[in-house]
Amino acid sequence: MTVSSSAPSGTSPVRGVNILVPSSWYEFDIHPATRDASIREVVRERVQERPELADSRTALIRTLTRTADEAWQTGVLYFGALADLSDEAPLTASVTIAVLEADDRADGTADGERPGGGAGGAGGNLAALVAALKPVAAGRRPTDPWRRIKLVELPDAGSAARSEGIDDIELPDDDRTVRMVLMQTFVPFPGGDPRVAVISGATSQLALAEPMLELFDGITETFRFVYADDDPAGSAEKVS
């Protein structure tokens, strides 16, 4: 997505969020009513740019539809996806943004386990967010689950809590789990707003865990809040 060149003032209410993904990624509307047409259109445009993808058109549409459906069911506000199906081993990844509403509790404990080890109910308190996230020690095998927790500084959004590693993720409306490389960055809203923006990067490429985490880190660094007094023509995903 295009990031406006004007710096947010931080003195007006947040009206949206913005992030920049590589030009090779796919961005489209994931609402079920418009998703299929949106996916077909972005795939058509990509095939025009790269005719060698023509044979992969159906597989691309199927892959993007499946991942978009999973994202929609988890309350995602923004969805971007990498789908490189030109090799025998497809490379897929996604970056999503969701907004969590804080509850009335101030103890920072989690209401329920979320990917990344918690953070539900921690509100916009950065210390509480970090305390709610649970590290997991590395196992014997490189693909065993592990998780590290840290604070990060985003250039345009300030301090954030981060969970990254390999996690077993429950599929929406399914009893199965899938093992993924996952990075989640929890960014408190500014100005006393108790909400938290959650930027999640995920891929099933377990053997590429560290390179993919570096990629997700680079994408997440472009995240910013869009304020009411910013350029209204700028690109943003609206938040209520």
mmCIF file of C-alpha atoms in Angstrom:
data_model
loop_
_atom_site.group_PDB
_atom_site.id
_atom_site.type_symbol
_atom_site.label_atom_id
_atom_site.label_comp_id
_atom_site.label_asym_id
_atom_site.label_seq_id
_atom_site.Cartn_x
_atom_site.Cartn_y
_atom_site.Cartn_z
ATOM 1 C CA MET A 1 0.000 0.000 0.000
ATOM 2 C CA THR A 2 1.161 3.554 -0.623
ATOM 3 C CA VAL A 3 2.324 5.372 2.482
ATOM 4 C CA SER A 4 1.593 9.085 2.625
ATOM 5 C CA SER A 5 4.692 11.276 2.858
ATOM 6 C CA SER A 6 3.109 13.526 5.472
ATOM 7 C CA ALA A 7 4.123 12.703 9.047
ATOM 8 C CA PRO A 8 1.227 12.017 11.452
ATOM 9 C CA SER A 9 0.803 14.689 14.045
ATOM 10 C CA GLY A 10 -0.557 12.356 16.716
ATOM 11 C CA THR A 11 -2.854 15.127 17.987
ATOM 12 C CA SER A 12 -6.030 14.010 16.214
ATOM 13 C CA PRO A 13 -7.989 10.720 16.394
ATOM 14 C CA VAL A 14 -6.753 7.681 14.504
ATOM 15 C CA ARG A 15 -8.895 7.074 11.428
ATOM 16 C CA GLY A 16 -6.948 4.207 9.896
ATOM 17 C CA VAL A 17 -3.792 2.142 9.641
ATOM 18 C CA ASN A 18 -1.314 1.763 6.818
ATOM 19 C CA ILE A 19 1.430 -0.686 5.853
ATOM 20 C CA LEU A 20 3.657 -1.244 2.829
ATOM 21 C CA VAL A 21 4.297 -4.695 1.347
ATOM 22 C CA PRO A 22 6.679 -5.580 -1.531
ATOM 23 C CA SER A 23 5.360 -5.011 -5.048
ATOM 24 C CA SER A 24 5.421 -8.777 -5.690
ATOM 25 C CA TRP A 25 2.767 -9.335 -3.012
ATOM 26 C CA TYR A 26 -0.994 -9.441 -3.550
ATOM 27 C CA GLU A 27 -3.367 -7.006 -1.822
ATOM 28 C CA PHE A 28 -7.132 -7.264 -2.170
ATOM 29 C CA ASP A 29 -10.459 -6.883 -0.413
ATOM 30 C CA ILE A 30 -11.129 -9.958 1.759
ATOM 31 C CA HIS A 31 -14.831 -9.331 2.473
ATOM 32 C CA PRO A 32 -16.715 -12.500 1.402
ATOM 33 C CA ALA A 33 -19.144 -10.501 -0.738
ATOM 34 C CA THR A 34 -16.403 -8.975 -2.888
ATOM 35 C CA ARG A 35 -13.378 -11.206 -2.267
ATOM 36 C CA ASP A 36 -13.687 -13.538 -5.264
ATOM 37 C CA ALA A 37 -13.940 -10.724 -7.799
ATOM 38 C CA SER A 38 -11.104 -8.833 -6.116
ATOM 39 C CA ILE A 39 -8.814 -11.874 -6.170
ATOM 40 C CA ARG A 40 -9.567 -12.643 -9.804
ATOM 41 C CA GLU A 41 -8.787 -9.053 -10.748
ATOM 42 C CA VAL A 42 -5.425 -8.880 -8.949
ATOM 43 C CA VAL A 43 -4.417 -12.263 -10.390
ATOM 44 C CA ARG A 44 -5.432 -11.096 -13.876
ATOM 45 C CA GLU A 45 -3.298 -7.982 -13.489
ATOM 46 C CA ARG A 46 -0.331 -9.998 -12.235
ATOM 47 C CA VAL A 47 -0.572 -12.468 -15.111
ATOM 48 C CA GLN A 48 -0.553 -9.539 -17.536
ATOM 49 C CA GLU A 49 2.643 -8.307 -15.899
ATOM 50 C CA ARG A 50 4.189 -11.789 -15.745
ATOM 51 C CA PRO A 51 2.788 -14.019 -18.522
ATOM 52 C CA GLU A 52 4.789 -16.961 -17.171
ATOM 53 C CA LEU A 53 2.248 -17.138 -14.325
ATOM 54 C CA ALA A 54 -0.616 -17.974 -16.693
ATOM 55 C CA ASP A 55 -0.377 -21.710 -16.029
ATOM 56 C CA SER A 56 -0.594 -21.004 -12.290
ATOM 57 C CA ARG A 57 -3.673 -18.760 -12.489
ATOM 58 C CA THR A 58 -6.117 -21.331 -11.050
ATOM 59 C CA ALA A 59 -3.715 -22.379 -8.293
ATOM 60 C CA LEU A 60 -3.069 -18.744 -7.364
ATOM 61 C CA ILE A 61 -6.777 -17.985 -7.096
ATOM 62 C CA ARG A 62 -7.362 -21.121 -5.002
ATOM 63 C CA THR A 63 -4.448 -20.359 -2.654
ATOM 64 C CA LEU A 64 -5.353 -16.701 -2.172
ATOM 65 C CA THR A 65 -9.039 -17.512 -1.612
ATOM 66 C CA ARG A 66 -8.231 -20.071 1.073
ATOM 67 C CA THR A 67 -5.855 -17.810 2.988
ATOM 68 C CA ALA A 68 -8.177 -14.797 2.648
ATOM 69 C CA ASP A 69 -11.079 -16.831 4.043
ATOM 70 C CA GLU A 70 -8.996 -17.845 7.066
ATOM 71 C CA ALA A 71 -7.989 -14.219 7.615
ATOM 72 C CA TRP A 72 -11.572 -12.948 7.415
ATOM 73 C CA GLN A 73 -12.748 -15.468 10.014
ATOM 74 C CA THR A 74 -10.202 -14.123 12.509
ATOM 75 C CA GLY A 75 -11.375 -10.505 12.224
ATOM 76 C CA VAL A 76 -8.579 -9.185 10.025
ATOM 77 C CA LEU A 77 -8.729 -5.575 8.854
ATOM 78 C CA TYR A 78 -5.960 -5.751 6.210
ATOM 79 C CA PHE A 79 -4.552 -8.691 4.240
ATOM 80 C CA GLY A 80 -1.492 -8.969 2.009
ATOM 81 C CA ALA A 81 -0.139 -12.226 0.596
ATOM 82 C CA LEU A 82 2.902 -13.644 -1.146
ATOM 83 C CA ALA A 83 2.142 -16.566 -3.451
ATOM 84 C CA ASP A 84 5.005 -17.750 -5.654
ATOM 85 C CA LEU A 85 3.808 -20.947 -7.300
ATOM 86 C CA SER A 86 6.329 -21.059 -10.137
ATOM 87 C CA ASP A 87 8.566 -23.651 -8.429
ATOM 88 C CA GLU A 88 7.890 -27.214 -7.358
ATOM 89 C CA ALA A 89 7.836 -26.012 -3.726
ATOM 90 C CA PRO A 90 5.339 -23.089 -3.554
ATOM 91 C CA LEU A 91 6.327 -20.141 -1.373
ATOM 92 C CA THR A 92 3.389 -18.587 0.428
ATOM 93 C CA ALA A 93 3.185 -16.035 3.230
ATOM 94 C CA SER A 94 0.766 -13.449 4.547
ATOM 95 C CA VAL A 95 0.738 -10.224 6.521
ATOM 96 C CA THR A 96 -2.433 -9.129 8.280
ATOM 97 C CA ILE A 97 -3.543 -6.307 10.548
ATOM 98 C CA ALA A 98 -6.236 -6.670 13.192
ATOM 99 C CA VAL A 99 -7.402 -4.295 15.925
ATOM 100 C CA LEU A 100 -8.055 -5.658 19.402
ATOM 101 C CA GLU A 101 -10.500 -3.928 21.698
ATOM 102 C CA ALA A 102 -9.256 -3.646 25.298
ATOM 103 C CA ASP A 103 -11.413 -5.016 28.064
ATOM 104 C CA ASP A 104 -11.974 -3.397 31.448
ATOM 105 C CA ARG A 105 -9.228 -5.342 33.220
ATOM 106 C CA ALA A 106 -5.965 -3.654 34.120
ATOM 107 C CA ASP A 107 -3.963 -6.697 35.257
ATOM 108 C CA GLY A 108 -2.618 -7.521 31.785
ATOM 109 C CA THR A 109 -3.574 -11.192 31.968
ATOM 110 C CA ALA A 110 -4.834 -12.995 28.894
ATOM 111 C CA ASP A 111 -8.501 -13.893 28.439
ATOM 112 C CA GLY A 112 -7.524 -16.805 26.234
ATOM 113 C CA GLU A 113 -4.558 -18.177 24.380
ATOM 114 C CA ARG A 114 -3.814 -16.325 21.175
ATOM 115 C CA PRO A 115 -1.138 -17.143 18.605
ATOM 116 C CA GLY A 116 2.036 -15.768 20.074
ATOM 117 C CA GLY A 117 1.249 -16.728 23.634
ATOM 118 C CA GLY A 118 -1.499 -14.423 24.902
ATOM 119 C CA ALA A 119 -1.928 -10.633 25.035
ATOM 120 C CA GLY A 120 -5.734 -10.825 25.058
ATOM 121 C CA GLY A 121 -6.990 -8.360 27.651
ATOM 122 C CA ALA A 122 -3.694 -6.477 27.971
ATOM 123 C CA GLY A 123 -5.154 -3.352 26.398
ATOM 124 C CA GLY A 124 -2.840 -0.609 25.210
ATOM 125 C CA ASN A 125 -0.403 -0.930 28.134
ATOM 126 C CA LEU A 126 2.945 -1.879 26.606
ATOM 127 C CA ALA A 127 4.347 -3.395 29.800
ATOM 128 C CA ALA A 128 1.203 -5.486 30.213
ATOM 129 C CA LEU A 129 1.428 -6.644 26.612
ATOM 130 C CA VAL A 130 4.984 -7.860 27.097
ATOM 131 C CA ALA A 131 4.078 -9.548 30.387
ATOM 132 C CA ALA A 132 1.162 -11.374 28.764
ATOM 133 C CA LEU A 133 3.330 -12.850 25.977
ATOM 134 C CA LYS A 134 4.946 -16.166 26.856
ATOM 135 C CA PRO A 135 8.354 -17.281 25.501
ATOM 136 C CA VAL A 136 8.895 -20.905 24.498
ATOM 137 C CA ALA A 137 12.332 -22.534 24.558
ATOM 138 C CA ALA A 138 13.628 -24.082 21.331
ATOM 139 C CA GLY A 139 13.181 -27.839 20.936
ATOM 140 C CA ARG A 140 15.632 -30.424 19.684
ATOM 141 C CA ARG A 141 14.585 -30.099 16.040
ATOM 142 C CA PRO A 142 14.754 -26.833 14.070
ATOM 143 C CA THR A 143 11.059 -27.143 13.212
ATOM 144 C CA ASP A 144 9.893 -27.663 16.812
ATOM 145 C CA PRO A 145 7.835 -24.784 18.269
ATOM 146 C CA TRP A 146 9.761 -21.928 19.873
ATOM 147 C CA ARG A 147 8.963 -18.337 20.690
ATOM 148 C CA ARG A 148 10.937 -15.252 21.688
ATOM 149 C CA ILE A 149 9.499 -12.048 23.081
ATOM 150 C CA LYS A 150 10.972 -8.571 22.742
ATOM 151 C CA LEU A 151 10.290 -4.867 22.500
ATOM 152 C CA VAL A 152 10.745 -3.174 19.132
ATOM 153 C CA GLU A 153 10.656 0.401 17.873
ATOM 154 C CA LEU A 154 8.649 1.090 14.712
ATOM 155 C CA PRO A 155 9.837 4.223 12.856
ATOM 156 C CA ASP A 156 6.350 5.703 12.435
ATOM 157 C CA ALA A 157 4.416 4.037 15.267
ATOM 158 C CA GLY A 158 6.737 3.952 18.272
ATOM 159 C CA SER A 159 7.279 1.167 20.803
ATOM 160 C CA ALA A 160 5.621 -2.214 20.338
ATOM 161 C CA ALA A 161 5.701 -5.710 21.826
ATOM 162 C CA ARG A 162 6.671 -8.608 19.578
ATOM 163 C CA SER A 163 6.305 -12.377 19.618
ATOM 164 C CA GLU A 164 8.115 -14.390 16.931
ATOM 165 C CA GLY A 165 9.016 -17.991 16.274
ATOM 166 C CA ILE A 166 7.356 -21.235 15.217
ATOM 167 C CA ASP A 167 3.866 -21.901 16.570
ATOM 168 C CA ASP A 168 1.099 -24.469 16.165
ATOM 169 C CA ILE A 169 -1.912 -22.433 15.047
ATOM 170 C CA GLU A 170 -5.518 -23.579 15.321
ATOM 171 C CA LEU A 171 -7.387 -23.310 12.032
ATOM 172 C CA PRO A 172 -10.653 -21.324 12.146
ATOM 173 C CA ASP A 173 -13.713 -23.582 12.607
ATOM 174 C CA ASP A 174 -11.477 -26.653 12.531
ATOM 175 C CA ASP A 175 -10.053 -29.089 15.083
ATOM 176 C CA ARG A 176 -6.708 -29.257 13.290
ATOM 177 C CA THR A 177 -3.586 -27.180 13.833
ATOM 178 C CA VAL A 178 -0.917 -26.108 11.385
ATOM 179 C CA ARG A 179 2.703 -25.345 12.238
ATOM 180 C CA MET A 180 3.739 -21.898 11.030
ATOM 181 C CA VAL A 181 6.519 -19.367 11.244
ATOM 182 C CA LEU A 182 4.704 -16.509 12.980
ATOM 183 C CA MET A 183 5.550 -12.947 13.935
ATOM 184 C CA GLN A 184 3.019 -10.830 15.823
ATOM 185 C CA THR A 185 3.699 -7.205 16.677
ATOM 186 C CA PHE A 186 1.353 -5.522 19.167
ATOM 187 C CA VAL A 187 1.234 -1.742 18.670
ATOM 188 C CA PRO A 188 -0.678 0.326 21.267
ATOM 189 C CA PHE A 189 -2.900 3.037 19.794
ATOM 190 C CA PRO A 190 -1.666 6.550 20.636
ATOM 191 C CA GLY A 191 -3.284 9.252 22.726
ATOM 192 C CA GLY A 192 -4.658 7.044 25.488
ATOM 193 C CA ASP A 193 -6.770 4.950 23.090
ATOM 194 C CA PRO A 194 -6.893 1.487 24.743
ATOM 195 C CA ARG A 195 -6.930 -0.446 21.457
ATOM 196 C CA VAL A 196 -4.000 -2.403 20.044
ATOM 197 C CA ALA A 197 -3.084 -2.974 16.390
ATOM 198 C CA VAL A 198 -1.741 -6.485 15.781
ATOM 199 C CA ILE A 199 0.450 -6.981 12.703
ATOM 200 C CA SER A 200 0.868 -10.686 11.977
ATOM 201 C CA GLY A 201 3.241 -12.265 9.474
ATOM 202 C CA ALA A 202 2.880 -15.996 8.819
ATOM 203 C CA THR A 203 4.282 -18.656 6.507
ATOM 204 C CA SER A 204 4.419 -22.442 6.423
ATOM 205 C CA GLN A 205 8.056 -22.344 5.235
ATOM 206 C CA LEU A 206 9.569 -23.665 8.473
ATOM 207 C CA ALA A 207 13.010 -24.196 6.936
ATOM 208 C CA LEU A 208 13.119 -20.463 6.118
ATOM 209 C CA ALA A 209 12.120 -19.270 9.572
ATOM 210 C CA GLU A 210 14.804 -16.633 10.140
ATOM 211 C CA PRO A 211 14.777 -15.161 6.581
ATOM 212 C CA MET A 212 10.979 -14.944 6.675
ATOM 213 C CA LEU A 213 11.049 -13.304 10.104
ATOM 214 C CA GLU A 214 13.484 -10.733 8.691
ATOM 215 C CA LEU A 215 11.051 -10.098 5.831
ATOM 216 C CA PHE A 216 8.107 -9.698 8.220
ATOM 217 C CA ASP A 217 10.205 -7.326 10.338
ATOM 218 C CA GLY A 218 10.937 -5.129 7.319
ATOM 219 C CA ILE A 219 7.265 -4.997 6.357
ATOM 220 C CA THR A 220 6.127 -4.288 9.912
ATOM 221 C CA GLU A 221 8.547 -1.359 10.148
ATOM 222 C CA THR A 222 6.432 0.465 7.530
ATOM 223 C CA PHE A 223 3.301 0.332 9.709
ATOM 224 C CA ARG A 224 1.833 3.649 10.778
ATOM 225 C CA PHE A 225 -1.372 5.067 12.155
ATOM 226 C CA VAL A 226 -3.318 7.441 9.930
ATOM 227 C CA TYR A 227 -4.793 10.430 11.721
ATOM 228 C CA ALA A 228 -7.951 12.436 11.033
ATOM 229 C CA ASP A 229 -5.908 15.478 10.021
ATOM 230 C CA ASP A 230 -3.691 13.560 7.566
ATOM 231 C CA ASP A 231 -4.202 13.828 3.818
ATOM 232 C CA PRO A 232 -7.670 12.281 3.286
ATOM 233 C CA ALA A 233 -6.601 11.115 -0.181
ATOM 234 C CA GLY A 234 -3.897 8.906 1.336
ATOM 235 C CA SER A 235 -4.247 5.116 1.355
ATOM 236 C CA ALA A 236 -5.411 3.595 4.637
ATOM 237 C CA GLU A 237 -7.495 0.789 6.093
ATOM 238 C CA LYS A 238 -10.187 2.461 8.188
ATOM 239 C CA VAL A 239 -10.701 1.633 11.836
ATOM 240 C CA SER A 240 -13.987 2.309 13.579
#
